[in-house]
Amino acid sequence: MKILVAGGAGYIGSVVTEELVKDGHNVVVYDSLYKGHRGAVVRGATFIHGDLLERAKLSAALREHNIEAVIHLAADSLVGESVQNPAKYYHNNVFAGLALLDAMRECKVRRIVFSSTAATYGEPEKQPLEERDPTAPTNPYGETKLAFERALHWYEEAYGIHYAALRYFNAAGATTHCGEHHNPETHLIPILLQAASGQRPQVEIYGDDYPTRDGTCVRDYIHVVDLARAHILALDILNARSAIYNLGCGGEGYTVKEVIAAAQHVTGREIPVRVGARRSGDPAVLIASSDKIKRELGWSPQKQDLHEIIASAWQWMQQHPHGYADEK
Ligand code: UFG
């Protein structure tokens, strides 16, 4: 297929692109490089440096490359920042996203896989979370992702654009070529690995008074390649229908302290930690039921072991100590 990956120079987008190219698809990466990295654009993909709001450029990309499907991962994704600056999230995650949908309408591209999030659920009433559970986001990040999901629903009704909205839980890990490089970094695993490699003095645990097995938050970590493979499976349904799928490994998840222990084990280094206050907006437990995507698309995660996930991120970090900063 001919696929445009919006945000294909970002962490998850680069791995999705890598898997698509491996499978023999023709991929156009469309990225403003506002967060993404030129060095993360996978060899074998065509790169277009553009913003979703540059309508003429975007439409030309869709038309000239005969794009049949779009995978949309071009968005802001920091919960805390979204509370401080909701305008940015409505602008980038809703307004610019709608511009992409309108360009797709104009160019008659009727398939889209959308990068959504567990943050659409808000504070969960039960675990594990299923797709039919109530959505009540507690921050503008989750709210804007849900708003875009709702837009997809109505665009399907009116314009026949089929969509798959994939609600990611905690993406982690790396491939040989592609890894996680954010500035600032806020995610637990890369922060731990930065501390293990001496790039930061210590790691703060955001609260140890949660009602969990050791008092720290429980999350459902999923290897980024397993996440990427789900995008490719989801493309297959888009001829006929739309769907929303959770993506996590399920089970018991891992507490922050368990992740720290695993990171120390994998790196063989002591990681200095201190317990700090809770981070606002963190639910105590977020675990996915991914039964729906397993049942309907035959997806199953191949790398469920946390040590294996962390080891892949550690290997990438050792080979790219400054992330993509040294690559042009
Ligand atoms: N944590 C720490 N110290 C840190 C960083 C994180 O204790 O320095 C904790 C967090 O409080 C949380 C866990 O580690 O309990 C994981 O935090 P991350 O920031 O790595 O990931 P989140 O669970 O906050 O974020 C994920 C996705 C978001 C999504 C969110 C839903 O990355 O896109 O889940 O709540 F919005």
CSV table of C-alpha atoms and ligand atoms in Angstrom, one decimal:
chain,number,residue,atom,x,y,z
A,1,MET,CA,0.0,0.0,0.0
A,2,LYS,CA,1.0,3.7,-0.4
A,3,ILE,CA,0.8,5.1,3.1
A,4,LEU,CA,1.5,8.6,4.5
A,5,VAL,CA,2.8,8.6,8.1
A,6,ALA,CA,2.1,12.0,9.7
A,7,GLY,CA,4.6,12.3,12.5
A,8,GLY,CA,6.8,9.6,11.1
A,9,ALA,CA,9.9,11.3,12.5
A,10,GLY,CA,8.8,10.9,16.1
A,11,TYR,CA,9.4,8.0,18.5
A,12,ILE,CA,6.4,5.7,17.6
A,13,GLY,CA,6.0,7.1,14.1
A,14,SER,CA,9.6,6.1,13.2
A,15,VAL,CA,9.0,2.5,14.4
A,16,VAL,CA,5.7,2.3,12.5
A,17,THR,CA,7.5,3.5,9.4
A,18,GLU,CA,10.3,1.0,9.9
A,19,GLU,CA,7.8,-1.9,10.1
A,20,LEU,CA,5.8,-0.7,7.1
A,21,VAL,CA,9.0,-0.4,5.0
A,22,LYS,CA,10.1,-3.9,6.1
A,23,ASP,CA,6.7,-5.2,4.9
A,24,GLY,CA,7.2,-3.7,1.5
A,25,HIS,CA,4.8,-0.8,1.7
A,26,ASN,CA,5.6,2.6,0.0
A,27,VAL,CA,5.8,5.1,2.8
A,28,VAL,CA,5.8,8.9,2.8
A,29,VAL,CA,6.8,10.4,6.1
A,30,TYR,CA,5.2,13.8,6.6
A,31,ASP,CA,6.6,15.7,9.6
A,32,SER,CA,7.3,19.3,10.6
A,33,LEU,CA,10.3,18.2,12.7
A,34,TYR,CA,8.8,20.4,15.5
A,35,LYS,CA,9.3,17.4,17.8
A,36,GLY,CA,10.5,14.7,15.5
A,37,HIS,CA,14.1,14.2,14.2
A,38,ARG,CA,15.4,14.1,10.7
A,39,GLY,CA,17.7,11.2,11.7
A,40,ALA,CA,14.7,9.1,12.8
A,41,VAL,CA,13.2,9.0,9.3
A,42,VAL,CA,13.7,5.5,8.2
A,43,ARG,CA,15.8,4.7,5.1
A,44,GLY,CA,13.5,3.6,2.3
A,45,ALA,CA,10.8,6.1,3.2
A,46,THR,CA,10.2,9.4,1.3
A,47,PHE,CA,10.5,12.4,3.6
A,48,ILE,CA,8.4,15.5,3.2
A,49,HIS,CA,9.1,18.3,5.7
A,50,GLY,CA,5.7,19.9,6.2
A,51,ASP,CA,3.1,21.0,8.7
A,52,LEU,CA,-0.4,19.6,8.7
A,53,LEU,CA,-1.6,23.2,8.4
A,54,GLU,CA,0.3,23.7,5.1
A,55,ARG,CA,-2.7,22.6,3.1
A,56,ALA,CA,-1.3,22.9,-0.4
A,57,LYS,CA,1.8,20.9,0.5
A,58,LEU,CA,-0.2,18.2,2.4
A,59,SER,CA,-2.7,17.8,-0.5
A,60,ALA,CA,0.1,17.6,-3.0
A,61,ALA,CA,1.8,14.9,-0.9
A,62,LEU,CA,-1.5,12.8,-0.8
A,63,ARG,CA,-2.1,13.3,-4.5
A,64,GLU,CA,1.3,13.0,-6.0
A,65,HIS,CA,2.1,9.8,-4.1
A,66,ASN,CA,-1.3,8.3,-4.7
A,67,ILE,CA,-1.8,7.8,-1.0
A,68,GLU,CA,-4.3,5.1,0.0
A,69,ALA,CA,-4.1,5.3,3.8
A,70,VAL,CA,-2.9,7.8,6.4
A,71,ILE,CA,-1.4,6.9,9.8
A,72,HIS,CA,-1.7,9.9,12.0
A,73,LEU,CA,0.8,10.3,14.9
A,74,ALA,CA,1.5,14.0,14.7
A,75,ALA,CA,0.4,15.4,18.0
A,76,ASP,CA,1.5,16.7,21.4
A,77,SER,CA,1.3,14.2,24.2
A,78,LEU,CA,2.3,15.6,27.6
A,79,VAL,CA,-0.4,15.5,30.2
A,80,GLY,CA,1.1,18.2,32.4
A,81,GLU,CA,1.9,20.6,29.6
A,82,SER,CA,-1.7,20.2,28.3
A,83,VAL,CA,-3.1,21.4,31.7
A,84,GLN,CA,-0.8,24.4,31.6
A,85,ASN,CA,-1.4,25.2,27.9
A,86,PRO,CA,-4.7,23.7,26.6
A,87,ALA,CA,-4.7,26.1,23.7
A,88,LYS,CA,-1.6,24.4,22.2
A,89,TYR,CA,-3.3,21.0,22.5
A,90,TYR,CA,-6.6,22.1,20.9
A,91,HIS,CA,-4.6,23.7,18.2
A,92,ASN,CA,-2.2,20.9,17.4
A,93,ASN,CA,-4.3,17.8,18.3
A,94,VAL,CA,-7.7,19.0,17.1
A,95,PHE,CA,-7.4,21.9,14.7
A,96,ALA,CA,-4.4,20.6,12.8
A,97,GLY,CA,-5.8,17.1,12.9
A,98,LEU,CA,-9.0,18.3,11.2
A,99,ALA,CA,-6.9,20.0,8.5
A,100,LEU,CA,-5.5,16.5,7.8
A,101,LEU,CA,-9.0,15.0,7.6
A,102,ASP,CA,-10.1,17.8,5.3
A,103,ALA,CA,-7.1,17.2,3.0
A,104,MET,CA,-7.9,13.5,3.0
A,105,ARG,CA,-11.5,14.3,2.0
A,106,GLU,CA,-10.3,16.6,-0.8
A,107,CYS,CA,-7.9,13.9,-2.1
A,108,LYS,CA,-10.4,11.0,-1.6
A,109,VAL,CA,-8.2,9.2,0.9
A,110,ARG,CA,-10.6,7.2,3.0
A,111,ARG,CA,-8.5,5.2,5.5
A,112,ILE,CA,-6.8,6.5,8.6
A,113,VAL,CA,-5.1,4.9,11.6
A,114,PHE,CA,-5.1,7.3,14.5
A,115,SER,CA,-2.7,7.3,17.5
A,116,SER,CA,-5.0,7.7,20.5
A,117,THR,CA,-4.4,7.1,24.2
A,118,ALA,CA,-5.4,5.5,27.5
A,119,ALA,CA,-5.8,9.1,28.7
A,120,THR,CA,-9.2,9.2,26.9
A,121,TYR,CA,-10.6,7.1,29.8
A,122,GLY,CA,-9.6,9.5,32.6
A,123,GLU,CA,-9.7,8.0,36.2
A,124,PRO,CA,-10.7,4.4,35.5
A,125,GLU,CA,-13.6,2.9,37.4
A,126,LYS,CA,-12.3,-0.6,36.9
A,127,GLN,CA,-9.4,-2.6,35.6
A,128,PRO,CA,-8.5,-3.8,33.0
A,129,LEU,CA,-9.9,-1.1,30.8
A,130,GLU,CA,-12.1,-2.1,27.9
A,131,GLU,CA,-13.0,0.0,24.9
A,132,ARG,CA,-16.6,0.2,25.9
A,133,ASP,CA,-15.8,1.7,29.3
A,134,PRO,CA,-16.7,5.3,29.9
A,135,THR,CA,-14.4,8.0,28.6
A,136,ALA,CA,-14.0,11.0,30.9
A,137,PRO,CA,-10.6,12.6,30.3
A,138,THR,CA,-9.1,14.5,33.2
A,139,ASN,CA,-6.8,16.7,31.2
A,140,PRO,CA,-6.7,18.5,27.8
A,141,TYR,CA,-4.4,15.9,26.3
A,142,GLY,CA,-6.9,13.1,26.7
A,143,GLU,CA,-9.8,15.5,25.9
A,144,THR,CA,-8.3,16.5,22.6
A,145,LYS,CA,-7.5,12.9,21.6
A,146,LEU,CA,-11.1,12.0,22.4
A,147,ALA,CA,-12.4,15.0,20.5
A,148,PHE,CA,-10.5,13.8,17.4
A,149,GLU,CA,-11.9,10.2,17.8
A,150,ARG,CA,-15.4,11.7,17.9
A,151,ALA,CA,-14.6,13.8,14.8
A,152,LEU,CA,-13.5,10.5,13.1
A,153,HIS,CA,-16.8,9.0,13.9
A,154,TRP,CA,-18.8,11.8,12.3
A,155,TYR,CA,-16.4,12.0,9.3
A,156,GLU,CA,-17.0,8.3,8.8
A,157,GLU,CA,-20.8,8.8,8.9
A,158,ALA,CA,-20.8,11.7,6.5
A,159,TYR,CA,-17.8,11.1,4.2
A,160,GLY,CA,-17.1,7.4,4.4
A,161,ILE,CA,-13.6,7.8,5.9
A,162,HIS,CA,-12.9,4.5,7.8
A,163,TYR,CA,-10.7,4.8,10.9
A,164,ALA,CA,-8.9,2.7,13.5
A,165,ALA,CA,-8.3,4.6,16.7
A,166,LEU,CA,-5.5,2.9,18.7
A,167,ARG,CA,-5.5,3.7,22.4
A,168,TYR,CA,-1.9,3.3,23.5
A,169,PHE,CA,-1.0,2.5,27.1
A,170,ASN,CA,2.7,2.9,27.9
A,171,ALA,CA,4.9,2.6,24.9
A,172,ALA,CA,8.5,1.7,25.6
A,173,GLY,CA,11.6,0.1,24.1
A,174,ALA,CA,13.4,0.6,20.9
A,175,THR,CA,14.6,-1.1,17.7
A,176,THR,CA,18.2,-1.1,16.5
A,177,HIS,CA,17.6,2.0,14.5
A,178,CYS,CA,14.8,3.9,16.3
A,179,GLY,CA,14.4,4.9,19.9
A,180,GLU,CA,12.9,7.4,22.3
A,181,HIS,CA,14.4,10.9,22.2
A,182,HIS,CA,12.2,13.6,23.7
A,183,ASN,CA,13.2,17.0,24.9
A,184,PRO,CA,12.3,17.4,27.7
A,185,GLU,CA,12.1,13.7,28.5
A,186,THR,CA,9.2,12.9,30.9
A,187,HIS,CA,8.7,9.1,30.5
A,188,LEU,CA,9.8,6.8,33.2
A,189,ILE,CA,12.0,4.3,31.3
A,190,PRO,CA,14.2,6.7,29.4
A,191,ILE,CA,14.6,8.8,32.5
A,192,LEU,CA,15.8,5.8,34.4
A,193,LEU,CA,18.2,4.9,31.7
A,194,GLN,CA,19.5,8.5,31.6
A,195,ALA,CA,20.2,8.2,35.3
A,196,ALA,CA,21.8,4.8,34.8
A,197,SER,CA,24.2,6.3,32.2
A,198,GLY,CA,25.0,9.3,34.3
A,199,GLN,CA,23.1,11.8,32.3
A,200,ARG,CA,21.0,12.8,35.2
A,201,PRO,CA,21.8,12.6,39.0
A,202,GLN,CA,18.7,10.8,40.2
A,203,VAL,CA,15.1,9.9,39.5
A,204,GLU,CA,12.1,11.1,41.5
A,205,ILE,CA,9.3,8.6,42.2
A,206,TYR,CA,6.1,10.6,41.9
A,207,GLY,CA,4.3,9.4,45.0
A,208,ASP,CA,4.4,6.1,47.0
A,209,ASP,CA,1.1,6.5,48.7
A,210,TYR,CA,-1.2,5.0,46.0
A,211,PRO,CA,-3.5,2.1,46.8
A,212,THR,CA,-1.3,-0.4,44.9
A,213,ARG,CA,0.9,-3.3,45.9
A,214,ASP,CA,3.9,-1.2,46.8
A,215,GLY,CA,2.3,2.3,46.9
A,216,THR,CA,3.6,3.4,43.4
A,217,CYS,CA,1.6,3.7,40.2
A,218,VAL,CA,0.9,0.7,38.1
A,219,ARG,CA,1.2,0.9,34.3
A,220,ASP,CA,0.9,-1.4,31.3
A,221,TYR,CA,4.2,-1.2,29.3
A,222,ILE,CA,4.1,-2.3,25.7
A,223,HIS,CA,7.0,-2.7,23.3
A,224,VAL,CA,7.0,-0.1,20.6
A,225,VAL,CA,7.4,-2.8,17.9
A,226,ASP,CA,4.3,-4.6,19.1
A,227,LEU,CA,2.5,-1.3,19.0
A,228,ALA,CA,3.7,-0.6,15.5
A,229,ARG,CA,2.6,-4.1,14.3
A,230,ALA,CA,-1.0,-3.3,15.5
A,231,HIS,CA,-1.1,-0.3,13.1
A,232,ILE,CA,-0.3,-2.5,10.2
A,233,LEU,CA,-3.0,-5.1,11.2
A,234,ALA,CA,-5.5,-2.2,11.6
A,235,LEU,CA,-4.9,-1.1,8.0
A,236,ASP,CA,-6.6,-4.3,6.9
A,237,ILE,CA,-10.0,-3.5,8.3
A,238,LEU,CA,-10.3,0.0,6.8
A,239,ASN,CA,-11.8,-1.1,3.5
A,240,ALA,CA,-14.9,-2.2,5.3
A,241,ARG,CA,-15.2,-0.7,8.7
A,242,SER,CA,-13.9,1.3,11.6
A,243,ALA,CA,-12.9,0.4,15.2
A,244,ILE,CA,-11.3,1.5,18.4
A,245,TYR,CA,-8.7,-0.8,20.0
A,246,ASN,CA,-6.8,-0.7,23.3
A,247,LEU,CA,-3.1,-1.6,23.1
A,248,GLY,CA,-1.3,-2.9,26.1
A,249,CYS,CA,0.0,-6.2,27.4
A,250,GLY,CA,-2.5,-6.5,30.2
A,251,GLY,CA,-1.8,-8.8,33.1
A,252,GLU,CA,-0.7,-7.2,36.4
A,253,GLY,CA,1.3,-4.3,34.9
A,254,TYR,CA,4.3,-3.0,36.7
A,255,THR,CA,4.7,-0.5,39.5
A,256,VAL,CA,7.2,2.3,39.3
A,257,LYS,CA,9.4,0.5,41.9
A,258,GLU,CA,9.2,-2.7,39.8
A,259,VAL,CA,10.3,-0.7,36.7
A,260,ILE,CA,13.2,0.8,38.7
A,261,ALA,CA,14.3,-2.7,39.9
A,262,ALA,CA,14.1,-4.0,36.3
A,263,ALA,CA,16.1,-1.1,35.0
A,264,GLN,CA,18.8,-1.6,37.6
A,265,HIS,CA,18.9,-5.3,36.7
A,266,VAL,CA,19.2,-4.7,32.9
A,267,THR,CA,21.8,-2.0,33.2
A,268,GLY,CA,23.7,-3.6,36.1
A,269,ARG,CA,23.9,-0.1,37.6
A,270,GLU,CA,22.6,1.5,40.8
A,271,ILE,CA,20.0,4.2,39.9
A,272,PRO,CA,19.7,6.8,42.7
A,273,VAL,CA,16.0,7.5,43.4
A,274,ARG,CA,14.1,9.6,45.9
A,275,VAL,CA,10.4,9.6,46.6
A,276,GLY,CA,8.7,12.9,45.8
A,277,ALA,CA,5.1,14.1,45.6
A,278,ARG,CA,2.4,12.7,43.4
A,279,ARG,CA,2.3,14.2,39.8
A,280,SER,CA,-1.1,15.7,39.3
A,281,GLY,CA,-3.3,13.8,36.9
A,282,ASP,CA,-1.7,10.4,37.4
A,283,PRO,CA,-4.3,7.6,37.8
A,284,ALA,CA,-3.1,4.9,40.3
A,285,VAL,CA,-3.5,2.0,37.9
A,286,LEU,CA,-3.8,1.9,34.1
A,287,ILE,CA,-4.1,-1.6,32.6
A,288,ALA,CA,-5.5,-2.5,29.2
A,289,SER,CA,-7.7,-5.3,28.1
A,290,SER,CA,-6.5,-5.9,24.6
A,291,ASP,CA,-8.8,-8.8,24.1
A,292,LYS,CA,-10.7,-7.0,21.3
A,293,ILE,CA,-7.7,-6.5,19.0
A,294,LYS,CA,-6.5,-10.0,19.8
A,295,ARG,CA,-9.9,-11.4,18.9
A,296,GLU,CA,-10.7,-9.3,15.8
A,297,LEU,CA,-7.2,-8.9,14.3
A,298,GLY,CA,-5.2,-11.7,15.8
A,299,TRP,CA,-2.7,-9.2,17.3
A,300,SER,CA,-0.6,-10.5,20.2
A,301,PRO,CA,2.4,-8.8,21.8
A,302,GLN,CA,5.7,-10.6,21.2
A,303,LYS,CA,7.8,-8.8,23.8
A,304,GLN,CA,5.9,-8.8,27.0
A,305,ASP,CA,8.8,-9.2,29.4
A,306,LEU,CA,9.6,-5.8,31.0
A,307,HIS,CA,13.3,-6.7,31.1
A,308,GLU,CA,13.4,-7.3,27.4
A,309,ILE,CA,11.6,-4.1,26.7
A,310,ILE,CA,14.0,-2.1,28.9
A,311,ALA,CA,17.0,-3.9,27.4
A,312,SER,CA,16.1,-2.8,23.9
A,313,ALA,CA,15.8,0.8,25.1
A,314,TRP,CA,19.1,0.5,26.9
A,315,GLN,CA,20.9,-0.9,23.9
A,316,TRP,CA,19.6,2.0,21.7
A,317,MET,CA,20.6,4.5,24.3
A,318,GLN,CA,24.1,3.1,24.4
A,319,GLN,CA,24.4,3.3,20.7
A,320,HIS,CA,22.9,6.8,20.5
A,321,PRO,CA,24.0,8.5,23.7
A,322,HIS,CA,22.7,11.8,22.5
A,323,GLY,CA,19.7,10.4,20.8
A,324,TYR,CA,19.4,11.7,17.3
A,325,ALA,CA,21.3,14.9,18.1
A,326,ASP,CA,24.4,13.7,16.3
A,327,GLU,CA,22.6,12.7,13.2
A,328,LYS,CA,21.6,15.0,10.4
B,1,UFG,N1,7.1,8.5,36.9
B,1,UFG,C1,7.9,8.7,38.0
B,1,UFG,N2,9.0,9.5,37.8
B,1,UFG,C2,9.3,10.1,36.6
B,1,UFG,C3,8.5,9.8,35.5
B,1,UFG,C4,7.4,9.0,35.7
B,1,UFG,O1,7.6,8.3,39.1
B,1,UFG,O2,10.3,10.8,36.6
B,1,UFG,C5,5.9,7.6,37.1
B,1,UFG,C6,4.6,8.3,36.7
B,1,UFG,O3,4.1,9.0,37.8
B,1,UFG,C7,3.8,7.1,36.2
B,1,UFG,C8,4.8,6.2,35.6
B,1,UFG,O4,6.0,6.6,36.2
B,1,UFG,O5,3.2,6.5,37.3
B,1,UFG,C9,4.8,6.2,34.1
B,1,UFG,O6,5.0,7.6,33.7
B,1,UFG,P1,5.2,8.0,32.3
B,1,UFG,O7,5.3,9.5,32.3
B,1,UFG,O8,6.3,7.2,31.7
B,1,UFG,O9,3.9,7.6,31.5
B,1,UFG,P2,2.4,7.9,31.8
B,1,UFG,O10,1.8,6.7,32.4
B,1,UFG,O11,2.2,9.2,32.6
B,1,UFG,O12,1.9,8.3,30.4
B,1,UFG,C10,1.2,7.4,29.6
B,1,UFG,C11,1.4,8.0,28.1
B,1,UFG,C12,0.6,9.2,27.9
B,1,UFG,C13,-0.8,9.0,28.5
B,1,UFG,C14,-0.8,8.6,29.9
B,1,UFG,C15,-2.2,8.4,30.4
B,1,UFG,O13,2.7,8.2,27.8
B,1,UFG,O14,0.5,9.5,26.6
B,1,UFG,O15,-0.1,7.4,30.0
B,1,UFG,O16,-2.3,8.7,31.8
B,1,UFG,F1,-1.5,10.2,28.4
